């Protein structure tokens, strides 16, 4: 079940936090601007007071370890077995197991709700680094674990976290020739998976609205019906057509303020980019070429749109004004460039690159300079950004063999190209879309 | 659909007569042993329901034009069928681009059939991009067969 969008956190108060340690050997911080750094060794003790406390610690360990920025010290190594959540730990014990940080917590029942107190201790300086207290409904324990993970990430890296987020994706099942493709949504760590379409027709390319309340995606109509863009409420499941055009409409994506959806519409072999006002449903054409213009994506400030087009002969990336016009090509390397997505921070554009050697996921600056490849394979496609612009998710598909579809799976990778890992999904999966942070 | 079944049944009654009537090409007559003229099976086996494209291209090739010429003749002879031209791509492209490329291929085949005299109103298009491979395979031969426009009848 989804959490209620509001009132999930009845109260959140910062406990007293110490100033940032100023010693040169302060190991609880990571300078993310440096080209390389060691993962921060951190111990996360099972939260006390309620059985859910151990599960919360498990979620936090999993999040931090998967980020690649932390090395979680196994509990079997702990010297101090019993750590109180409110009094300082025996710092020398934690220094000798190599921890730079120590996370402790307490879960208590308060009139049908749970109260969670957590602290991050800086073991190097023997000071509290951060601490938070929440009261919430008991079934929100996973979300609270993600919020605490984000607080730890932010304290250590100085950047916003991305753990309290969701992933929309396409679940794939069945025979390769008649594959069932459904839109699904899950938490960033793979928990709370559920399906938003019934699988009767193929549904592809889900994307979140900035509030996470809605998604847009493409789905075929029944009985060979053409592909159309749908707008669907994530919680209620209510869905509506976003414009009913004679030709296929697809590749939808919200503007950063959520008031518009940009998409492609095909007509007589031409595919152009259009903008639709979500409330009034007015349609406005943004490109007018005989080519294929598709995969449009707004810049983080909403002023520009990046897309791919084969107007120059092969698929390349172009940037234009969000109101159309001033189109200019930004990709000039070998091969074809596709599926551009603008970083939430505005600094990079991620893309899929197809060259003779295979498929790759890369990033370039928004002027096309500084191209770097982060992942490659037989088929890798469809990057999407974590809200902090540090991590990308994409999908990998293996070659088919013996008439069976090759396995498709979601993967995440750091913007430096490190820490790639598979994201668990109940079925084969493609087309991930990373949500913004869930509004608190 | 029931009308088509009825037509098939009637056609089946004349199957033996049709087979003995050997005006058809050798290849065609060899294949007609199990399908009745005017059926979807007849169209698929004896006319050819698909044409193939080069990589990232949507120009109908010479071999495709021959197939589409045969399709147009057959479709004029059996005017009750409604036609959906399906455009498809191999897996070596991105999903959204391939949807558009498949549409361009379906449209190219449709325009060719219209030029051969098939009324535009009989012809719809749909693109499946790379979502419906046939055959399934990650090799050059399979990809060549997947870059296709399929004329589907109902």
XYZ file of C-alpha atoms in Angstrom:
594
model
C 0.000 0.000 0.000
C 1.067 3.515 -0.694
C 1.577 5.796 2.235
C -0.813 8.673 2.638
C 0.762 11.554 0.849
C 0.365 13.967 3.737
C 0.594 13.633 7.502
C 3.012 10.750 7.192
C 5.229 12.691 9.541
C 3.297 14.033 12.442
C 6.312 15.792 13.774
C 9.951 16.022 12.832
C 12.322 17.913 15.051
C 16.060 18.209 14.876
C 17.858 17.136 17.991
C 20.810 19.288 18.933
C 23.542 18.930 16.340
C 27.199 19.607 16.819
C 29.129 21.784 14.424
C 31.006 20.172 11.560
C 34.258 18.740 12.794
C 37.115 20.898 11.677
C 40.016 18.527 12.201
C 41.909 17.595 9.076
C 41.361 13.887 9.753
C 37.576 14.169 10.034
C 36.587 10.946 8.297
C 32.845 11.249 8.642
C 32.704 13.649 5.697
C 33.224 13.008 2.006
C 34.412 15.704 -0.341
C 32.301 14.808 -3.383
C 34.255 17.177 -5.606
C 37.380 15.055 -5.287
C 37.946 12.553 -8.099
C 38.275 9.640 -5.704
C 37.560 8.962 -2.064
C 37.327 6.036 0.308
C 33.864 4.890 1.400
C 33.054 6.079 4.910
C 33.124 3.196 7.427
C 29.916 3.346 9.438
C 28.277 1.164 12.089
C 24.479 1.028 12.276
C 23.161 -0.553 15.437
C 19.671 -2.125 15.491
C 17.284 0.508 16.825
C 16.063 -0.344 20.304
C 12.657 -0.552 21.888
C 10.497 -2.247 19.226
C 10.980 -5.199 16.818
C 10.643 -2.786 13.892
C 13.840 -1.100 15.083
C 16.002 -3.932 13.741
C 14.214 -3.750 10.386
C 14.738 0.005 10.218
C 18.454 -0.432 10.797
C 18.458 -3.057 8.027
C 16.878 -0.659 5.518
C 19.366 2.079 6.432
C 22.357 -0.279 6.124
C 21.133 -1.443 2.717
C 20.636 2.121 1.452
C 24.016 3.413 2.561
C 25.964 0.355 1.433
C 24.289 0.469 -2.014
C 25.284 4.100 -2.512
C 28.919 3.049 -2.703
C 29.872 5.993 -0.474
C 29.655 4.015 2.761
C 31.132 0.786 4.021
C 28.780 -0.718 6.565
C 30.674 -2.499 9.357
C 29.051 -5.869 10.151
C 27.464 -6.084 13.605
C 29.523 -9.174 14.416
C 32.548 -6.864 14.693
C 30.993 -4.584 17.324
C 32.727 -4.461 20.696
C 30.065 -2.450 22.505
C 27.065 -4.750 22.161
C 24.512 -2.643 24.013
C 24.331 0.974 22.891
C 21.846 3.342 24.402
C 20.139 5.642 21.938
C 20.392 8.766 24.030
C 23.711 8.654 25.860
C 27.122 8.841 24.154
C 28.620 5.485 23.129
C 32.045 4.245 24.191
C 33.881 6.012 21.370
C 37.194 4.095 21.746
C 35.286 0.829 21.173
C 33.946 2.180 17.874
C 37.265 3.658 16.834
C 38.889 0.277 17.283
C 36.405 -1.405 14.911
C 37.309 1.258 12.371
C 34.049 3.171 12.390
C 34.020 6.864 11.477
C 30.289 7.111 12.156
C 27.866 5.329 14.436
C 24.078 5.329 13.969
C 21.857 4.529 16.933
C 18.105 4.783 17.374
C 15.151 4.189 19.622
C 11.576 3.266 18.663
C 8.798 3.806 21.205
C 5.027 3.448 21.008
C 3.110 6.644 21.641
C -0.651 6.246 21.602
C -0.902 4.136 18.438
C 1.972 5.908 16.737
C 5.663 5.206 16.824
C 8.237 7.723 17.932
C 11.664 7.288 16.378
C 14.779 9.018 17.687
C 18.021 8.569 15.838
C 21.520 9.953 16.235
C 24.595 9.885 14.075
C 27.734 10.022 16.197
C 31.006 11.253 14.734
C 33.302 8.616 16.200
C 36.422 10.509 15.125
C 35.568 13.657 17.086
C 33.397 11.986 19.753
C 30.542 14.351 18.961
C 26.984 14.054 17.742
C 26.912 14.779 14.013
C 23.159 14.903 13.552
C 19.971 13.654 15.139
C 16.269 13.631 14.361
C 13.028 12.676 16.073
C 9.817 11.647 14.283
C 6.372 10.544 15.299
C 4.396 8.658 12.701
C 2.029 5.790 11.989
C 3.670 2.395 12.605
C 3.357 1.332 8.950
C 5.562 4.264 7.930
C 8.684 2.645 9.393
C 10.222 2.029 5.972
C 9.738 5.623 4.908
C 11.215 6.868 8.161
C 14.213 4.616 7.512
C 14.692 6.243 4.098
C 14.369 9.742 5.563
C 16.974 8.886 8.210
C 19.224 7.461 5.454
C 18.896 10.739 3.575
C 19.797 12.704 6.717
C 22.953 10.613 7.208
C 23.879 10.941 3.525
C 23.436 14.693 3.665
C 25.458 15.091 6.848
C 28.357 13.077 5.437
C 28.395 14.248 1.815
C 26.939 17.732 2.111
C 24.459 16.852 -0.666
C 20.789 15.930 -0.605
C 20.030 12.213 -0.417
C 17.827 10.188 -2.740
C 16.588 7.272 -0.612
C 13.070 8.592 0.111
C 12.061 8.217 -3.547
C 10.202 5.850 -5.836
C 10.935 4.208 -9.159
C 8.364 3.783 -11.906
C 9.331 1.177 -14.484
C 8.030 -1.329 -17.011
C 7.565 -4.871 -15.687
C 8.148 -7.490 -18.396
C 6.811 -11.062 -18.307
C 5.913 -13.797 -20.774
C 7.133 -14.973 -24.162
C 9.397 -12.693 -26.181
C 7.008 -12.531 -29.146
C 4.032 -11.485 -27.039
C 5.564 -9.944 -23.962
C 3.359 -8.439 -21.277
C 4.615 -4.955 -20.334
C 3.024 -3.248 -17.354
C 3.802 -0.003 -15.601
C 4.851 -0.630 -11.996
C 5.948 1.570 -9.094
C 8.178 0.621 -6.169
C 10.298 2.251 -3.508
C 13.839 3.150 -4.533
C 15.149 0.016 -2.765
C 12.661 -2.313 -4.475
C 10.131 -2.557 -1.642
C 6.364 -1.940 -1.938
C 6.148 -2.958 -5.589
C 2.757 -2.604 -7.229
C 1.333 -2.471 -10.734
C -0.449 0.509 -12.227
C -1.613 -1.026 -15.523
C -3.308 -4.387 -16.100
C -1.080 -5.744 -18.857
C -3.856 -6.208 -21.428
C -1.975 -3.870 -23.733
C 1.684 -2.865 -23.809
C 2.473 0.136 -21.571
C 5.852 1.877 -21.791
C 7.919 4.866 -20.654
C 6.325 5.921 -17.325
C 7.422 9.312 -15.913
C 6.523 10.995 -12.605
C 4.956 14.371 -12.115
C 6.994 16.627 -9.786
C 4.580 15.928 -6.914
C 4.658 12.130 -7.553
C 0.846 12.155 -7.559
C 0.635 11.377 -11.244
C 2.504 9.528 -13.919
C 2.346 9.840 -17.687
C 3.070 6.878 -19.918
C 2.345 5.449 -23.355
C -0.001 2.516 -23.858
C -1.600 0.815 -26.831
C -5.355 0.742 -27.207
C -7.167 -2.583 -27.227
C -7.633 -4.450 -30.542
C -4.588 -3.047 -32.297
C -5.466 0.448 -31.147
C -2.763 3.029 -31.673
C -0.405 4.094 -28.936
C -1.554 7.031 -26.835
C -0.283 9.016 -23.878
C -2.143 8.508 -20.602
C -2.149 10.528 -17.397
C -2.785 8.402 -14.310
C -3.220 9.165 -10.642
C -0.771 6.932 -8.766
C -2.920 6.414 -5.656
C -6.451 6.230 -7.101
C -5.481 4.537 -10.369
C -7.836 6.826 -12.293
C -6.471 7.433 -15.760
C -7.312 9.606 -18.718
C -6.164 10.061 -22.270
C -3.875 13.018 -22.746
C -5.170 14.085 -26.133
C -6.633 11.814 -28.801
C -4.782 12.363 -32.055
C -5.076 10.522 -35.361
C -1.478 9.352 -35.146
C 0.550 7.719 -32.431
C 1.474 9.883 -29.423
C 4.307 8.780 -27.148
C 7.490 9.736 -25.274
C 5.723 11.935 -22.675
C 7.523 13.853 -19.932
C 6.392 16.465 -17.400
C 7.801 19.963 -17.228
C 9.621 20.668 -13.939
C 6.636 22.697 -12.660
C 4.171 19.968 -13.666
C 1.935 22.255 -15.725
C 2.934 20.833 -19.107
C 3.663 17.512 -20.724
C 5.954 17.385 -23.726
C 5.522 14.423 -26.107
C 5.958 13.172 -29.659
C 3.120 12.777 -32.153
C 3.560 10.861 -35.420
C 1.726 11.766 -38.561
C 2.361 10.241 -42.003
C 5.838 9.093 -41.107
C 6.861 12.412 -39.535
C 7.337 12.614 -35.798
C 7.366 16.010 -34.136
C 7.448 17.334 -30.587
C 4.432 18.968 -28.972
C 3.718 20.558 -25.637
C 0.384 20.043 -23.910
C -0.978 22.192 -21.130
C -2.098 19.633 -18.529
C -5.031 21.617 -17.184
C -6.442 23.195 -20.331
C -5.238 20.477 -22.721
C -4.164 22.997 -25.362
C -1.644 21.506 -27.768
C 1.228 23.419 -29.213
C 3.705 22.220 -31.833
C 7.358 22.777 -30.903
C 9.212 21.203 -33.849
C 8.265 21.012 -37.505
C 10.563 18.701 -39.419
C 10.050 15.740 -41.759
C 12.383 13.786 -39.459
C 11.906 11.812 -36.256
C 12.047 14.230 -33.316
C 11.470 12.373 -30.063
C 12.507 11.661 -26.442
C 12.076 15.292 -25.360
C 13.119 16.334 -21.838
C 12.991 19.756 -20.140
C 15.992 21.404 -18.546
C 15.759 21.583 -14.764
C 14.731 25.268 -14.936
C 12.129 24.530 -17.611
C 13.561 27.001 -20.107
C 14.958 24.511 -22.651
C 14.197 21.086 -24.093
C 16.723 18.469 -25.177
C 15.589 15.797 -27.659
C 16.917 13.413 -30.275
C 16.367 13.815 -33.996
C 17.568 12.136 -37.191
C 17.122 15.346 -39.192
C 20.864 15.393 -39.929
C 20.869 11.782 -41.147
C 21.462 9.923 -37.907
C 20.014 10.165 -34.418
C 21.697 13.057 -32.553
C 20.935 15.295 -29.585
C 19.533 18.793 -30.027
C 18.594 21.532 -27.592
C 15.866 24.096 -28.250
C 13.937 26.741 -26.379
C 11.041 25.310 -24.335
C 8.677 27.322 -26.521
C 10.272 25.925 -29.685
C 12.910 27.368 -31.963
C 16.638 28.098 -31.607
C 17.391 24.416 -32.236
C 21.063 23.462 -32.092
C 22.871 20.148 -32.206
C 24.998 19.282 -29.159
C 26.275 15.710 -29.852
C 29.171 15.257 -32.251
C 30.887 12.009 -31.243
C 30.922 8.757 -33.210
C 27.650 6.867 -33.284
C 24.006 7.650 -32.595
C 22.792 9.490 -29.484
C 19.380 8.954 -27.914
C 17.110 9.378 -24.850
C 18.661 12.576 -23.456
C 17.678 13.439 -19.880
C 18.654 16.677 -18.174
C 20.130 16.414 -14.683
C 17.982 17.886 -11.890
C 21.040 19.995 -11.050
C 21.135 21.331 -14.608
C 24.804 20.583 -15.134
C 24.709 17.384 -17.213
C 22.657 15.619 -19.849
C 22.637 11.812 -19.675
C 22.034 9.804 -22.846
C 22.077 6.424 -24.545
C 24.784 6.031 -27.193
C 24.712 3.453 -29.938
C 27.988 2.745 -31.688
C 29.510 -0.166 -33.553
C 30.745 -1.597 -30.278
C 27.302 -1.731 -28.681
C 25.221 0.462 -26.383
C 26.440 2.835 -23.697
C 25.106 5.197 -21.036
C 26.961 8.489 -20.804
C 26.806 12.079 -19.655
C 27.862 15.348 -21.278
C 27.587 18.972 -20.229
C 24.504 20.703 -21.568
C 26.598 22.392 -24.267
C 27.740 18.958 -25.471
C 31.258 19.129 -24.058
C 32.928 16.768 -21.604
C 31.352 13.514 -22.785
C 31.987 10.563 -20.435
C 30.662 7.009 -20.646
C 29.430 5.405 -17.399
C 28.205 1.970 -18.486
C 28.138 -0.170 -21.594
C 26.827 -3.500 -22.821
C 24.937 -5.417 -25.483
C 21.920 -3.223 -24.771
C 21.827 -0.516 -22.126
C 19.228 2.197 -22.439
C 17.066 4.825 -20.833
C 19.006 6.702 -18.119
C 17.077 8.518 -15.380
C 18.511 10.753 -12.638
C 18.231 10.477 -8.893
C 16.923 13.818 -7.584
C 20.371 14.826 -6.315
C 21.966 14.417 -9.767
C 24.683 12.081 -8.377
C 23.251 8.692 -9.370
C 21.674 7.357 -12.561
C 19.443 4.379 -13.158
C 19.044 2.645 -16.538
C 18.184 -0.795 -17.879
C 20.241 -3.618 -19.299
C 18.974 -6.272 -21.637
C 20.892 -9.456 -22.401
C 20.880 -10.997 -25.898
C 18.006 -13.387 -26.500
C 18.879 -17.021 -26.984
C 16.979 -20.112 -27.994
C 13.883 -18.066 -28.807
C 13.683 -16.673 -25.287
C 13.825 -12.981 -24.481
C 17.094 -11.826 -22.947
C 16.804 -10.875 -19.282
C 16.056 -7.181 -18.682
C 17.023 -5.554 -15.395
C 17.403 -2.150 -13.716
C 20.832 -0.869 -12.677
C 22.140 2.183 -10.906
C 25.529 3.799 -11.283
C 27.293 6.777 -9.717
C 27.893 9.768 -11.977
C 31.607 8.937 -11.826
C 30.837 5.534 -13.405
C 31.490 3.644 -10.184
C 29.327 1.518 -7.868
C 27.124 -0.025 -10.555
C 24.667 -2.460 -9.040
C 21.474 -4.208 -10.086
C 18.270 -2.881 -8.542
C 16.051 -5.778 -7.439
C 12.666 -6.125 -9.161
C 10.087 -8.933 -8.898
C 10.083 -9.460 -12.685
C 12.233 -8.464 -15.636
C 12.261 -4.679 -15.804
C 13.017 -1.804 -18.181
C 12.388 1.928 -18.634
C 13.062 3.172 -15.080
C 11.955 6.665 -14.030
C 13.356 8.009 -10.761
C 10.967 10.212 -8.800
C 11.851 13.432 -7.030
C 12.124 13.224 -3.218
C 8.722 12.339 -1.775
C 7.134 15.526 -0.343
C 7.190 15.361 3.482
C -14.935 -12.148 -38.276
C -17.911 -14.458 -38.791
C -18.231 -13.193 -42.348
C -14.606 -14.043 -42.991
C -15.120 -17.522 -41.565
C -18.104 -17.993 -43.860
C -16.058 -16.829 -46.814
C -13.335 -19.254 -45.830
C -15.795 -22.098 -45.657
C -17.182 -21.297 -49.096
C -13.688 -20.951 -50.450
C -12.707 -24.267 -48.902
C -15.453 -25.995 -50.891
C -13.750 -24.854 -54.068
C -10.306 -25.761 -52.821
C -9.839 -28.844 -54.960
C -11.014 -27.030 -58.071
C -8.691 -24.141 -57.311
C -5.722 -26.424 -56.883
C -6.279 -28.236 -60.114
C -6.498 -24.912 -61.868
C -2.766 -24.485 -62.432
C -2.482 -20.936 -63.729
C -0.602 -19.979 -60.584
C 3.120 -19.841 -60.202
C 4.822 -23.064 -59.270
C 5.718 -21.878 -55.786
C 2.214 -20.653 -55.151
C 0.515 -23.849 -56.297
C 2.844 -25.922 -54.184
C 1.820 -23.958 -51.096
C -1.904 -23.792 -51.766
C -2.469 -27.363 -50.762
C -3.715 -26.396 -47.302
C -5.145 -22.871 -47.568
C -8.201 -21.592 -49.364
C -7.894 -18.623 -51.713
C -9.076 -15.397 -50.215
C -8.237 -16.380 -46.639
C -5.713 -14.771 -44.363
C -3.700 -17.961 -44.631
C -3.735 -17.635 -48.419
C -2.519 -14.041 -48.102
C 0.304 -14.972 -45.761
C 1.502 -18.049 -47.600
C 0.972 -17.188 -51.234
C 1.243 -13.422 -51.310
C 3.573 -12.649 -48.414
C 2.374 -10.446 -45.564
C 5.658 -8.652 -44.819
C 8.390 -6.553 -46.359
C 11.835 -5.877 -44.937
C 13.965 -2.773 -44.491
C 17.613 -1.876 -44.178
C 19.031 -0.741 -40.831
C 17.568 2.578 -39.648
C 15.842 2.948 -43.054
C 12.218 3.144 -44.130
C 12.591 3.073 -47.915
C 10.736 0.150 -49.475
C 13.347 -2.007 -51.214
C 12.933 -3.682 -54.619
C 12.080 -7.058 -53.047
C 9.535 -5.267 -50.876
C 7.931 -3.549 -53.851
C 7.341 -6.923 -55.480
C 5.667 -8.210 -52.344
C 3.548 -5.077 -52.005
C 2.526 -5.319 -55.679
C 1.248 -8.857 -55.035
C -0.486 -7.636 -51.856
C -2.232 -4.833 -53.746
C -3.508 -7.222 -56.427
C -4.812 -9.627 -53.832
C -6.393 -6.901 -51.708
C -8.239 -5.519 -54.736
C -9.576 -9.001 -55.411
C -10.821 -9.350 -51.822
C -12.092 -5.874 -50.941
C -13.823 -6.846 -47.701
C -10.674 -6.965 -45.632
C -9.685 -4.014 -43.504
C -5.929 -3.602 -43.364
C -3.541 -2.592 -40.577
C 0.065 -2.144 -41.600
C 2.280 -2.856 -38.579
C 5.734 -1.285 -38.463
C 8.506 -3.031 -36.534
C 12.208 -2.571 -35.792
C 15.104 -4.692 -34.664
C 16.294 -4.402 -31.057
C 19.369 -2.298 -31.953
C 17.706 1.043 -31.322
C 16.190 2.918 -28.425
C 12.580 2.269 -27.558
C 11.064 5.659 -28.350
C 13.031 6.236 -31.542
C 12.059 2.757 -32.726
C 8.385 3.517 -32.158
C 8.755 6.430 -34.566
C 10.876 4.417 -37.015
C 8.295 1.616 -37.041
C 5.617 4.182 -37.775
C 7.681 5.513 -40.665
C 8.067 1.986 -42.079
C 4.356 1.238 -41.727
C 3.592 4.530 -43.395
C 5.990 3.802 -46.275
C 4.285 0.460 -46.968
C 0.836 2.052 -46.632
C 1.695 4.828 -49.077
C 2.977 2.258 -51.554
C -0.270 0.265 -51.338
C -2.301 3.466 -51.789
C -0.241 4.256 -54.894
C -1.177 0.795 -56.213
C -4.849 1.670 -55.889
C -5.845 0.463 -52.411
C -8.231 3.043 -50.906
C -6.613 4.941 -48.041
C -9.711 4.355 -45.922
C -8.964 0.598 -45.860
C -5.463 1.122 -44.495
C -4.532 1.877 -40.889
C -1.030 1.861 -39.451
C 0.337 0.914 -36.058
C 3.932 0.865 -34.882
C 5.253 -1.678 -32.412
C 8.819 -0.406 -32.478
C 11.016 -3.177 -31.059
C 8.311 -4.475 -28.720
C 7.092 -7.437 -30.840
C 10.093 -9.315 -32.241
C 9.466 -12.046 -34.835
C 11.635 -14.041 -34.965
C 13.256 -13.781 -31.538
C 17.026 -13.631 -31.902
C 20.019 -11.399 -31.257
C 21.922 -11.969 -34.504
C 22.120 -10.245 -37.887
C 19.699 -12.660 -39.571
C 17.034 -12.148 -36.902
C 17.478 -8.381 -36.922
C 17.038 -8.310 -40.720
C 13.728 -10.182 -40.383
C 12.586 -7.849 -37.608
C 13.019 -4.635 -39.620
C 9.628 -5.174 -41.212
C 6.198 -3.897 -42.142
C 3.501 -6.536 -41.769
C 0.160 -6.225 -43.576
C -2.411 -7.597 -41.123
C -5.979 -8.321 -42.263
C -9.277 -8.397 -40.434
